Amino acid sequence: MKKKINLQLMLIAIFAIVATLVMTSAAFYDLFSEQVFDDLKIYSRILDKDVLAENVEYFEETVDSKLRITVIQKDGSVIFDNMADFDEMENHSQRPEIMEALEQGEGTAIRMSKTSDKNTFYYASVLENGNILRVSKEVQSIWSIFESSVPMILLIMAALVISSILMAHILTKRLITPVEQLAQNLDQAQEIHAYEELQPFMDMINRQHEDIVKSAQLRQEFTANVSHELKTPLTSISGYAELIETGMASPEDVQRFASGIHKNSQRLLTLINDIIRLSELDTPSRQEEMFEMINLYNVAQTCVDMLQFSAQKHKVTLKLEGDECYVQGNKQMLDELLYNLCDNAIRYNNENGRVTVQVYPENTKTILVVQDTGIGIPKESQDRIFERFYRVDKSRSKSTGGTGLGLAIVKHIVARHNADIHLESEEKKGTKITVTFV
C-alpha cells in the first residue's frame, strides 16, 4: 500500500511538472508574440511618414537591419521591399495580413519557414495614400526556443522530480504511519495521534477491535459455561451407570438410578438442542426469506395450549388475552419465542401463581406481553438476564430443568424480527416482559 501511494504521488507530481512547463512555455510564447507585434506596430507608425514621403534612404539607414519593409499597392503589386527585388515578387493581394488590412485598416499574420525553422511575424497597415505598409521580422519558433532551453528545462525538471519524490515519500510516511501504529497497537488506539480526516476511520477500527475482543471473551465464556453445563449431567449419568454396572446398587436403587440417568440425559439433550439453536441464530442466514404474515394470537394460543399440562404440574394458571394481530415473521422463531417466555414464567412462578399472555395492537405496532406472579428478578440482575447461562437462582433453575439459554435465544429472535424487548420485574412480585413488533 505504501509503495502504491508513493508511486501515485510521484506520477501526479511528474505530470503536474510537465504540464506546468508546457503551459508556461505556451503562455510565454503568446506573450512573446504579442511583444513582437507591438514592436512591429511601433516601427510601422515611425516609418509611415517616411514611406509616404518616399524617403527610402532614411528609413533604410535607421531601421533594424533584421526588419523587412514592404510597400504594396491596393491591387497587391509590390512597389518596394528592402530585402528582395520587388519587381520579381508575386502579387500579395491574397496574403492574410494584406486582406485583413484592406478590410480593417491593419492586419497581422505569422508564417513558418520550413527551411529555417523560424517564424515570420507580419504587420500591415493602410497608409493615407491607400498603399499598404507591411513590416515583418523573423524570430525563432517555439520549438527552437524550447530546444535551446532543453538543458535548463531538464535541470529544473530533475530538481523538481527529486523534490517531488522526497515530498511523496514524506507525505506517504505521514499518511500511513498512524495506520501502521493502529495495526500494531490496537489496544492503545486512543493514544495514537492522527490527522483529523483519519480519526473517524480509526474510531471505527477501534470499535470493531473492541467488538472482536468482546466477542472473543463471550465465546470463551460460552465455551467454558457449555463445558461446565455438560459436565454436570454427564458426571451424574456416569456415576449412576457405574454403580449399576458394578452391582453395587440394590434392586430398589437401580430404578432410582435409572430415573436419575433418564432425567439427566433429558436435561443434556435439552441443553444440546438449545446450544445448537443458539449457534444457528448467531450465524447470519437466509432465514429472512422465510418471513411471512403470521397471526401472532394464533401462535400464542398454540403455545398456551401446549404448556397447559406443564402449568398444571407446577400449579400455575396459564391464560391468553387479546385479539388477532399479524406480524411479518418466521413461524418457527415466533413459536420458540413464546415457548421460552411462557416456559420461564411457569418454571420460576410460585405455587398457585398466574401467567398471563397478552397479544394486542397499539397504533401501527403489535404488542406481546408475558406476565407472571413469580419470584421476580433482583434489579442488579435485570441487565444480565439475557446473557447466556446467566441464572438468578441457580439451584432452582437446575431443579426445574432450565438450561440458562432460553432468554438468550429470545433476545436473538427479537433482534431477527427488528423488534424491541422490555423487562419489568420486582422480587417476590413477578416479572413482565414486553415485546414490541414494528
GROMACS .gro file of C-alpha atoms in nm:
model
  438
    1MET     CA    1   0.000   0.000   0.000
    2LYS     CA    2   0.280   0.242   0.091
    3LYS     CA    3   0.462   0.181  -0.239
    4LYS     CA    4   0.141   0.224  -0.437
    5ILE     CA    5   0.055   0.556  -0.270
    6ASN     CA    6   0.416   0.673  -0.309
    7LEU     CA    7   0.418   0.585  -0.680
    8GLN     CA    8   0.085   0.758  -0.742
    9LEU     CA    9   0.200   1.075  -0.568
   10MET     CA   10   0.521   1.076  -0.776
   11LEU     CA   11   0.330   1.025  -1.102
   12ILE     CA   12   0.091   1.308  -1.013
   13ALA     CA   13   0.385   1.535  -0.933
   14ILE     CA   14   0.571   1.449  -1.256
   15PHE     CA   15   0.257   1.504  -1.463
   16ALA     CA   16   0.200   1.837  -1.292
   17ILE     CA   17   0.560   1.945  -1.358
   18VAL     CA   18   0.549   1.853  -1.728
   19ALA     CA   19   0.206   2.010  -1.777
   20THR     CA   20   0.320   2.327  -1.598
   21LEU     CA   21   0.632   2.355  -1.817
   22VAL     CA   22   0.436   2.303  -2.138
   23MET     CA   23   0.163   2.551  -2.044
   24THR     CA   24   0.420   2.803  -1.918
   25SER     CA   25   0.614   2.776  -2.245
   26ALA     CA   26   0.296   2.826  -2.446
   27ALA     CA   27   0.194   3.124  -2.234
   28PHE     CA   28   0.541   3.271  -2.262
   29TYR     CA   29   0.537   3.233  -2.640
   30ASP     CA   30   0.198   3.404  -2.659
   31LEU     CA   31   0.335   3.698  -2.461
   32PHE     CA   32   0.644   3.697  -2.679
   33SER     CA   33   0.428   3.706  -2.995
   34GLU     CA   34   0.227   3.999  -2.860
   35GLN     CA   35   0.550   4.183  -2.787
   36VAL     CA   36   0.680   4.123  -3.142
   37PHE     CA   37   0.356   4.253  -3.294
   38ASP     CA   38   0.367   4.559  -3.064
   39ASP     CA   39   0.724   4.630  -3.181
   40LEU     CA   40   0.626   4.590  -3.544
   41LYS     CA   41   0.329   4.824  -3.494
   42ILE     CA   42   0.560   5.087  -3.339
   43TYR     CA   43   0.807   5.050  -3.628
   44SER     CA   44   0.516   5.090  -3.871
   45ARG     CA   45   0.398   5.412  -3.705
   46ILE     CA   46   0.752   5.551  -3.717
   47LEU     CA   47   0.801   5.459  -4.081
   48ASP     CA   48   0.467   5.551  -4.235
   49LYS     CA   49   0.555   5.920  -4.289
   50ASP     CA   50   0.890   5.837  -4.447
   51VAL     CA   51   0.724   5.582  -4.673
   52LEU     CA   52   0.464   5.840  -4.781
   53ALA     CA   53   0.744   6.088  -4.849
   54GLU     CA   54   0.933   5.813  -5.031
   55ASN     CA   55   1.235   5.886  -4.812
   56VAL     CA   56   1.372   5.538  -4.868
   57GLU     CA   57   1.731   5.612  -4.788
   58TYR     CA   58   1.642   5.750  -4.443
   59PHE     CA   59   1.446   5.455  -4.309
   60GLU     CA   60   1.683   5.200  -4.469
   61GLU     CA   61   1.965   5.353  -4.264
   62THR     CA   62   1.776   5.395  -3.936
   63VAL     CA   63   1.566   5.081  -3.925
   64ASP     CA   64   1.667   4.750  -3.768
   65SER     CA   65   1.867   4.551  -4.024
   66LYS     CA   66   1.654   4.243  -3.944
   67LEU     CA   67   1.334   4.431  -4.016
   68ARG     CA   68   1.183   4.374  -4.357
   69ILE     CA   69   0.978   4.656  -4.505
   70THR     CA   70   0.740   4.605  -4.794
   71VAL     CA   71   0.510   4.855  -4.963
   72ILE     CA   72   0.215   4.712  -5.153
   73GLN     CA   73  -0.046   4.882  -5.370
   74LYS     CA   74  -0.421   4.814  -5.335
   75ASP     CA   75  -0.413   4.566  -5.624
   76GLY     CA   76  -0.149   4.361  -5.443
   77SER     CA   77   0.151   4.456  -5.652
   78VAL     CA   78   0.473   4.517  -5.459
   79ILE     CA   79   0.636   4.857  -5.520
   80PHE     CA   80   0.911   4.831  -5.256
   81ASP     CA   81   1.094   4.569  -5.048
   82ASN     CA   82   1.421   4.630  -4.868
   83MET     CA   83   1.531   4.264  -4.874
   84ALA     CA   84   1.420   4.140  -5.217
   85ASP     CA   85   1.384   4.250  -5.580
   86PHE     CA   86   1.025   4.374  -5.568
   87ASP     CA   87   0.997   4.374  -5.947
   88GLU     CA   88   1.010   3.996  -5.943
   89MET     CA   89   0.784   3.946  -5.641
   90GLU     CA   90   0.439   3.792  -5.688
   91ASN     CA   91   0.111   3.967  -5.622
   92HIS     CA   92   0.037   3.996  -5.245
   93SER     CA   93  -0.337   4.059  -5.263
   94GLN     CA   94  -0.417   3.712  -5.119
   95ARG     CA   95  -0.182   3.737  -4.826
   96PRO     CA   96  -0.385   3.716  -4.496
   97GLU     CA   97  -0.234   4.025  -4.340
   98ILE     CA   98  -0.294   4.230  -4.662
   99MET     CA   99  -0.656   4.117  -4.690
  100GLU     CA  100  -0.716   4.194  -4.322
  101ALA     CA  101  -0.551   4.539  -4.355
  102LEU     CA  102  -0.771   4.628  -4.655
  103GLU     CA  103  -1.081   4.531  -4.455
  104GLN     CA  104  -0.994   4.664  -4.108
  105GLY     CA  105  -0.710   4.911  -4.159
  106GLU     CA  106  -0.444   4.681  -4.016
  107GLY     CA  107  -0.367   4.309  -4.022
  108THR     CA  108  -0.132   4.051  -3.873
  109ALA     CA  109  -0.008   3.706  -3.965
  110ILE     CA  110   0.255   3.451  -3.869
  111ARG     CA  111   0.409   3.213  -4.120
  112MET     CA  112   0.667   2.947  -4.053
  113SER     CA  113   0.964   2.887  -4.275
  114LYS     CA  114   1.013   2.515  -4.339
  115THR     CA  115   1.381   2.560  -4.419
  116SER     CA  116   1.496   2.788  -4.139
  117ASP     CA  117   1.259   2.660  -3.867
  118LYS     CA  118   1.176   3.023  -3.791
  119ASN     CA  119   0.853   3.216  -3.776
  120THR     CA  120   0.799   3.539  -3.966
  121PHE     CA  121   0.571   3.793  -3.798
  122TYR     CA  122   0.387   4.030  -4.033
  123TYR     CA  123   0.212   4.357  -3.951
  124ALA     CA  124   0.039   4.551  -4.229
  125SER     CA  125  -0.136   4.889  -4.213
  126VAL     CA  126  -0.308   5.108  -4.475
  127LEU     CA  127  -0.136   5.438  -4.546
  128GLU     CA  128  -0.312   5.769  -4.621
  129ASN     CA  129  -0.244   5.731  -4.993
  130GLY     CA  130  -0.413   5.387  -4.999
  131ASN     CA  131  -0.093   5.185  -5.021
  132ILE     CA  132  -0.013   4.922  -4.760
  133LEU     CA  133   0.296   4.927  -4.543
  134ARG     CA  134   0.397   4.581  -4.423
  135VAL     CA  135   0.665   4.536  -4.159
  136SER     CA  136   0.793   4.185  -4.085
  137LYS     CA  137   1.056   4.018  -3.876
  138GLU     CA  138   1.191   3.665  -3.846
  139VAL     CA  139   1.208   3.515  -3.497
  140GLN     CA  140   1.276   3.169  -3.365
  141SER     CA  141   0.979   2.926  -3.343
  142ILE     CA  142   0.854   2.796  -3.011
  143TRP     CA  143   1.020   2.462  -3.080
  144SER     CA  144   1.358   2.617  -3.150
  145ILE     CA  145   1.326   2.826  -2.834
  146PHE     CA  146   1.230   2.514  -2.644
  147GLU     CA  147   1.527   2.321  -2.790
  148SER     CA  148   1.771   2.589  -2.686
  149SER     CA  149   1.629   2.576  -2.334
  150VAL     CA  150   1.634   2.197  -2.307
  151PRO     CA  151   1.941   2.171  -2.075
  152MET     CA  152   1.797   2.424  -1.832
  153ILE     CA  153   1.449   2.268  -1.853
  154LEU     CA  154   1.590   1.921  -1.789
  155LEU     CA  155   1.788   2.053  -1.493
  156ILE     CA  156   1.479   2.221  -1.348
  157MET     CA  157   1.268   1.908  -1.410
  158ALA     CA  158   1.528   1.688  -1.242
  159ALA     CA  159   1.535   1.916  -0.937
  160LEU     CA  160   1.155   1.924  -0.922
  161VAL     CA  161   1.122   1.546  -0.968
  162ILE     CA  162   1.375   1.477  -0.693
  163SER     CA  163   1.192   1.721  -0.466
  164SER     CA  164   0.861   1.556  -0.555
  165ILE     CA  165   0.997   1.209  -0.478
  166LEU     CA  166   1.119   1.326  -0.138
  167MET     CA  167   0.790   1.502  -0.064
  168ALA     CA  168   0.590   1.199  -0.183
  169HIS     CA  169   0.796   0.977   0.048
  170ILE     CA  170   0.742   1.212   0.344
  171LEU     CA  171   0.370   1.254   0.276
  172THR     CA  172   0.320   0.879   0.230
  173LYS     CA  173   0.500   0.810   0.556
  174ARG     CA  174   0.287   1.068   0.739
  175LEU     CA  175  -0.027   0.922   0.581
  176ILE     CA  176   0.050   0.558   0.660
  177THR     CA  177   0.224   0.592   0.998
  178PRO     CA  178  -0.099   0.626   1.206
  179VAL     CA  179  -0.249   0.326   1.024
  180GLU     CA  180   0.062   0.116   1.089
  181GLN     CA  181   0.066   0.224   1.454
  182LEU     CA  182  -0.302   0.133   1.480
  183ALA     CA  183  -0.240  -0.210   1.325
  184GLN     CA  184   0.046  -0.280   1.567
  185ASN     CA  185  -0.115  -0.132   1.879
  186LEU     CA  186  -0.490  -0.185   1.856
  187ASP     CA  187  -0.515  -0.198   2.233
  188GLN     CA  188  -0.371   0.155   2.257
  189ALA     CA  189  -0.565   0.308   1.967
  190GLN     CA  190  -0.687   0.602   2.176
  191GLU     CA  191  -0.327   0.712   2.238
  192ILE     CA  192  -0.238   0.729   1.867
  193HIS     CA  193  -0.246   1.085   1.732
  194ALA     CA  194  -0.380   1.102   1.376
  195TYR     CA  195  -0.483   1.380   1.145
  196GLU     CA  196  -0.847   1.484   1.156
  197GLU     CA  197  -0.958   1.308   0.835
  198LEU     CA  198  -0.832   0.970   0.960
  199GLN     CA  199  -0.991   0.995   1.304
  200PRO     CA  200  -1.336   0.854   1.201
  201PHE     CA  201  -1.160   0.557   1.039
  202MET     CA  202  -0.950   0.498   1.350
  203ASP     CA  203  -1.258   0.527   1.571
  204MET     CA  204  -1.436   0.268   1.356
  205ILE     CA  205  -1.135   0.032   1.368
  206ASN     CA  206  -1.115   0.080   1.744
  207ARG     CA  207  -1.485  -0.003   1.786
  208GLN     CA  208  -1.451  -0.310   1.566
  209HIS     CA  209  -1.147  -0.422   1.764
  210GLU     CA  210  -1.335  -0.377   2.091
  211ASP     CA  211  -1.629  -0.572   1.948
  212ILE     CA  212  -1.398  -0.851   1.834
  213VAL     CA  213  -1.229  -0.868   2.175
  214LYS     CA  214  -1.565  -0.864   2.349
  215SER     CA  215  -1.699  -1.131   2.114
  216ALA     CA  216  -1.390  -1.345   2.176
  217GLN     CA  217  -1.436  -1.310   2.552
  218LEU     CA  218  -1.805  -1.401   2.525
  219ARG     CA  219  -1.722  -1.705   2.315
  220GLN     CA  220  -1.456  -1.807   2.564
  221GLU     CA  221  -1.702  -1.767   2.850
  222PHE     CA  222  -1.966  -1.950   2.649
  223THR     CA  223  -1.729  -2.240   2.581
  224ALA     CA  224  -1.636  -2.262   2.949
  225ASN     CA  225  -2.003  -2.248   3.052
  226VAL     CA  226  -2.101  -2.513   2.797
  227SER     CA  227  -1.825  -2.741   2.926
  228HIS     CA  228  -1.941  -2.691   3.282
  229GLU     CA  229  -2.310  -2.739   3.200
  230LEU     CA  230  -2.241  -3.057   3.001
  231LYS     CA  231  -2.009  -3.195   3.264
  232THR     CA  232  -2.268  -3.192   3.543
  233PRO     CA  233  -2.533  -3.423   3.387
  234LEU     CA  234  -2.267  -3.640   3.225
  235THR     CA  235  -2.097  -3.690   3.562
  236SER     CA  236  -2.431  -3.791   3.718
  237ILE     CA  237  -2.509  -4.032   3.433
  238SER     CA  238  -2.162  -4.184   3.450
  239GLY     CA  239  -2.183  -4.225   3.830
  240TYR     CA  240  -2.528  -4.390   3.822
  241ALA     CA  241  -2.423  -4.619   3.538
  242GLU     CA  242  -2.104  -4.723   3.716
  243LEU     CA  243  -2.295  -4.815   4.033
  244ILE     CA  244  -2.538  -5.027   3.833
  245GLU     CA  245  -2.255  -5.185   3.628
  246THR     CA  246  -2.051  -5.289   3.932
  247GLY     CA  247  -2.355  -5.438   4.105
  248MET     CA  248  -2.322  -5.205   4.399
  249ALA     CA  249  -2.681  -5.082   4.353
  250SER     CA  250  -2.964  -5.273   4.514
  251PRO     CA  251  -3.274  -5.357   4.307
  252GLU     CA  252  -3.453  -5.064   4.470
  253ASP     CA  253  -3.163  -4.830   4.385
  254VAL     CA  254  -3.150  -4.944   4.022
  255GLN     CA  255  -3.489  -4.792   3.949
  256ARG     CA  256  -3.393  -4.468   4.123
  257PHE     CA  257  -3.060  -4.454   3.941
  258ALA     CA  258  -3.233  -4.524   3.607
  259SER     CA  259  -3.469  -4.236   3.679
  260GLY     CA  260  -3.168  -4.013   3.750
  261ILE     CA  261  -2.999  -4.124   3.427
  262HIS     CA  262  -3.318  -4.052   3.232
  263LYS     CA  263  -3.363  -3.711   3.395
  264ASN     CA  264  -3.001  -3.603   3.333
  265SER     CA  265  -3.000  -3.736   2.976
  266GLN     CA  266  -3.315  -3.536   2.903
  267ARG     CA  267  -3.152  -3.227   3.052
  268LEU     CA  268  -2.843  -3.299   2.842
  269LEU     CA  269  -3.047  -3.329   2.523
  270THR     CA  270  -3.233  -3.007   2.600
  271LEU     CA  271  -2.906  -2.829   2.666
  272ILE     CA  272  -2.751  -2.956   2.341
  273ASN     CA  273  -3.059  -2.855   2.144
  274ASP     CA  274  -3.050  -2.504   2.293
  275ILE     CA  275  -2.677  -2.470   2.219
  276ILE     CA  276  -2.730  -2.578   1.859
  277ARG     CA  277  -3.025  -2.342   1.820
  278LEU     CA  278  -2.830  -2.051   1.969
  279SER     CA  279  -2.541  -2.124   1.733
  280GLU     CA  280  -2.781  -2.118   1.437
  281LEU     CA  281  -2.921  -1.782   1.547
  282ASP     CA  282  -2.567  -1.646   1.591
  283THR     CA  283  -2.482  -1.728   1.230
  284PRO     CA  284  -2.619  -1.496   0.957
  285SER     CA  285  -2.860  -1.694   0.742
  286ARG     CA  286  -3.120  -1.657   0.470
  287GLN     CA  287  -3.394  -1.702   0.728
  288GLU     CA  288  -3.543  -1.363   0.633
  289GLU     CA  289  -3.657  -1.515   0.303
  290MET     CA  290  -3.893  -1.738   0.501
  291PHE     CA  291  -4.067  -1.446   0.672
  292GLU     CA  292  -4.442  -1.419   0.613
  293MET     CA  293  -4.751  -1.263   0.769
  294ILE     CA  294  -4.814  -1.458   1.091
  295ASN     CA  295  -5.117  -1.439   1.319
  296LEU     CA  296  -4.934  -1.386   1.648
  297TYR     CA  297  -5.250  -1.451   1.851
  298ASN     CA  298  -5.285  -1.799   1.697
  299VAL     CA  299  -4.917  -1.874   1.769
  300ALA     CA  300  -4.969  -1.767   2.130
  301GLN     CA  301  -5.285  -1.980   2.155
  302THR     CA  302  -5.097  -2.289   2.032
  303CYS     CA  303  -4.818  -2.227   2.282
  304VAL     CA  304  -5.057  -2.177   2.575
  305ASP     CA  305  -5.246  -2.497   2.486
  306MET     CA  306  -4.919  -2.691   2.463
  307LEU     CA  307  -4.792  -2.568   2.801
  308GLN     CA  308  -5.118  -2.619   2.994
  309PHE     CA  309  -5.000  -2.958   3.121
  310SER     CA  310  -4.668  -2.806   3.245
  311ALA     CA  311  -4.861  -2.521   3.409
  312GLN     CA  312  -5.094  -2.763   3.587
  313LYS     CA  313  -4.794  -2.967   3.700
  314HIS     CA  314  -4.642  -2.655   3.858
  315LYS     CA  315  -4.984  -2.550   3.993
  316VAL     CA  316  -4.984  -2.232   3.782
  317THR     CA  317  -5.277  -2.078   3.594
  318LEU     CA  318  -5.190  -2.001   3.231
  319LYS     CA  319  -5.425  -1.792   3.015
  320LEU     CA  320  -5.427  -1.591   2.693
  321GLU     CA  321  -5.586  -1.249   2.637
  322GLY     CA  322  -5.610  -1.014   2.341
  323ASP     CA  323  -5.705  -1.002   1.975
  324GLU     CA  324  -5.581  -1.134   1.646
  325CYS     CA  325  -5.272  -0.943   1.529
  326TYR     CA  326  -5.047  -1.006   1.230
  327VAL     CA  327  -4.669  -0.958   1.218
  328GLN     CA  328  -4.408  -1.018   0.950
  329GLY     CA  329  -4.202  -1.302   1.088
  330ASN     CA  330  -4.081  -1.659   1.091
  331LYS     CA  331  -4.329  -1.901   1.248
  332GLN     CA  332  -4.070  -2.137   1.394
  333MET     CA  333  -3.887  -1.848   1.562
  334LEU     CA  334  -4.210  -1.700   1.700
  335ASP     CA  335  -4.305  -2.043   1.839
  336GLU     CA  336  -3.967  -2.057   2.016
  337LEU     CA  337  -4.003  -1.701   2.140
  338LEU     CA  338  -4.341  -1.765   2.302
  339TYR     CA  339  -4.244  -2.109   2.431
  340ASN     CA  340  -3.930  -1.981   2.607
  341LEU     CA  341  -4.106  -1.682   2.762
  342CYS     CA  342  -4.404  -1.887   2.883
  343ASP     CA  343  -4.190  -2.179   2.997
  344ASN     CA  344  -3.971  -1.946   3.206
  345ALA     CA  345  -4.280  -1.778   3.352
  346ILE     CA  346  -4.414  -2.117   3.459
  347ARG     CA  347  -4.086  -2.256   3.593
  348TYR     CA  348  -4.000  -1.953   3.805
  349ASN     CA  349  -4.350  -1.899   3.938
  350ASN     CA  350  -4.494  -1.962   4.281
  351GLU     CA  351  -4.746  -2.227   4.370
  352ASN     CA  352  -5.097  -2.110   4.273
  353GLY     CA  353  -4.935  -1.836   4.065
  354ARG     CA  354  -5.056  -1.695   3.734
  355VAL     CA  355  -4.908  -1.646   3.387
  356THR     CA  356  -5.092  -1.410   3.154
  357VAL     CA  357  -5.010  -1.385   2.784
  358GLN     CA  358  -5.145  -1.081   2.600
  359VAL     CA  359  -5.145  -1.001   2.227
  360TYR     CA  360  -5.293  -0.671   2.112
  361PRO     CA  361  -5.242  -0.390   1.858
  362GLU     CA  362  -5.116  -0.046   1.956
  363ASN     CA  363  -5.129   0.211   1.676
  364THR     CA  364  -4.923   0.051   1.396
  365LYS     CA  365  -4.742  -0.187   1.633
  366THR     CA  366  -4.818  -0.530   1.773
  367ILE     CA  367  -4.754  -0.591   2.142
  368LEU     CA  368  -4.679  -0.926   2.305
  369VAL     CA  369  -4.678  -0.939   2.686
  370VAL     CA  370  -4.590  -1.237   2.909
  371GLN     CA  371  -4.652  -1.154   3.274
  372ASP     CA  372  -4.620  -1.379   3.578
  373THR     CA  373  -4.661  -1.359   3.955
  374GLY     CA  374  -4.339  -1.548   4.020
  375ILE     CA  375  -4.023  -1.495   4.219
  376GLY     CA  376  -3.915  -1.186   4.023
  377ILE     CA  377  -3.566  -1.071   3.930
  378PRO     CA  378  -3.342  -0.853   4.151
  379LYS     CA  379  -3.256  -0.514   3.998
  380GLU     CA  380  -2.884  -0.593   3.994
  381SER     CA  381  -2.954  -0.896   3.773
  382GLN     CA  382  -3.201  -0.743   3.529
  383ASP     CA  383  -2.931  -0.610   3.292
  384ARG     CA  384  -2.775  -0.958   3.264
  385ILE     CA  385  -3.084  -1.174   3.245
  386PHE     CA  386  -3.050  -1.218   2.865
  387GLU     CA  387  -2.689  -1.337   2.888
  388ARG     CA  388  -2.612  -1.698   2.809
  389PHE     CA  389  -2.615  -1.932   3.110
  390TYR     CA  390  -2.693  -1.646   3.346
  391ARG     CA  391  -2.927  -1.760   3.624
  392VAL     CA  392  -3.072  -1.558   3.907
  393ASP     CA  393  -3.148  -1.865   4.118
  394LYS     CA  394  -2.905  -2.136   4.002
  395SER     CA  395  -3.036  -2.407   4.231
  396ARG     CA  396  -3.397  -2.353   4.124
  397SER     CA  397  -3.301  -2.334   3.758
  398LYS     CA  398  -3.134  -2.674   3.765
  399SER     CA  399  -3.410  -2.831   3.968
  400THR     CA  400  -3.671  -2.716   3.716
  401GLY     CA  401  -3.463  -2.831   3.419
  402GLY     CA  402  -3.367  -2.490   3.284
  403THR     CA  403  -3.059  -2.458   3.064
  404GLY     CA  404  -2.994  -2.088   3.113
  405LEU     CA  405  -3.016  -2.028   2.737
  406GLY     CA  406  -3.388  -1.960   2.692
  407LEU     CA  407  -3.376  -1.582   2.725
  408ALA     CA  408  -3.057  -1.563   2.516
  409ILE     CA  409  -3.248  -1.735   2.237
  410VAL     CA  410  -3.539  -1.494   2.291
  411LYS     CA  411  -3.303  -1.195   2.256
  412HIS     CA  412  -3.168  -1.326   1.922
  413ILE     CA  413  -3.517  -1.394   1.785
  414VAL     CA  414  -3.635  -1.046   1.885
  415ALA     CA  415  -3.332  -0.894   1.706
  416ARG     CA  416  -3.401  -1.102   1.392
  417HIS     CA  417  -3.753  -0.956   1.379
  418ASN     CA  418  -3.631  -0.596   1.434
  419ALA     CA  419  -3.848  -0.588   1.746
  420ASP     CA  420  -3.785  -0.439   2.092
  421ILE     CA  421  -3.793  -0.621   2.424
  422HIS     CA  422  -3.852  -0.462   2.763
  423LEU     CA  423  -3.826  -0.618   3.109
  424GLU     CA  424  -4.007  -0.509   3.425
  425SER     CA  425  -3.961  -0.713   3.739
  426GLU     CA  426  -3.978  -0.691   4.116
  427GLU     CA  427  -3.861  -0.953   4.361
  428LYS     CA  428  -4.139  -1.173   4.504
  429LYS     CA  429  -4.400  -0.991   4.293
  430GLY     CA  430  -4.337  -1.116   3.943
  431THR     CA  431  -4.196  -1.030   3.602
  432LYS     CA  432  -4.340  -0.867   3.292
  433ILE     CA  433  -4.170  -0.900   2.953
  434THR     CA  434  -4.298  -0.688   2.664
  435VAL     CA  435  -4.203  -0.748   2.302
  436THR     CA  436  -4.296  -0.474   2.054
  437PHE     CA  437  -4.317  -0.564   1.683
  438VAL     CA  438  -4.294  -0.266   1.449
   0.00000   0.00000   0.00000
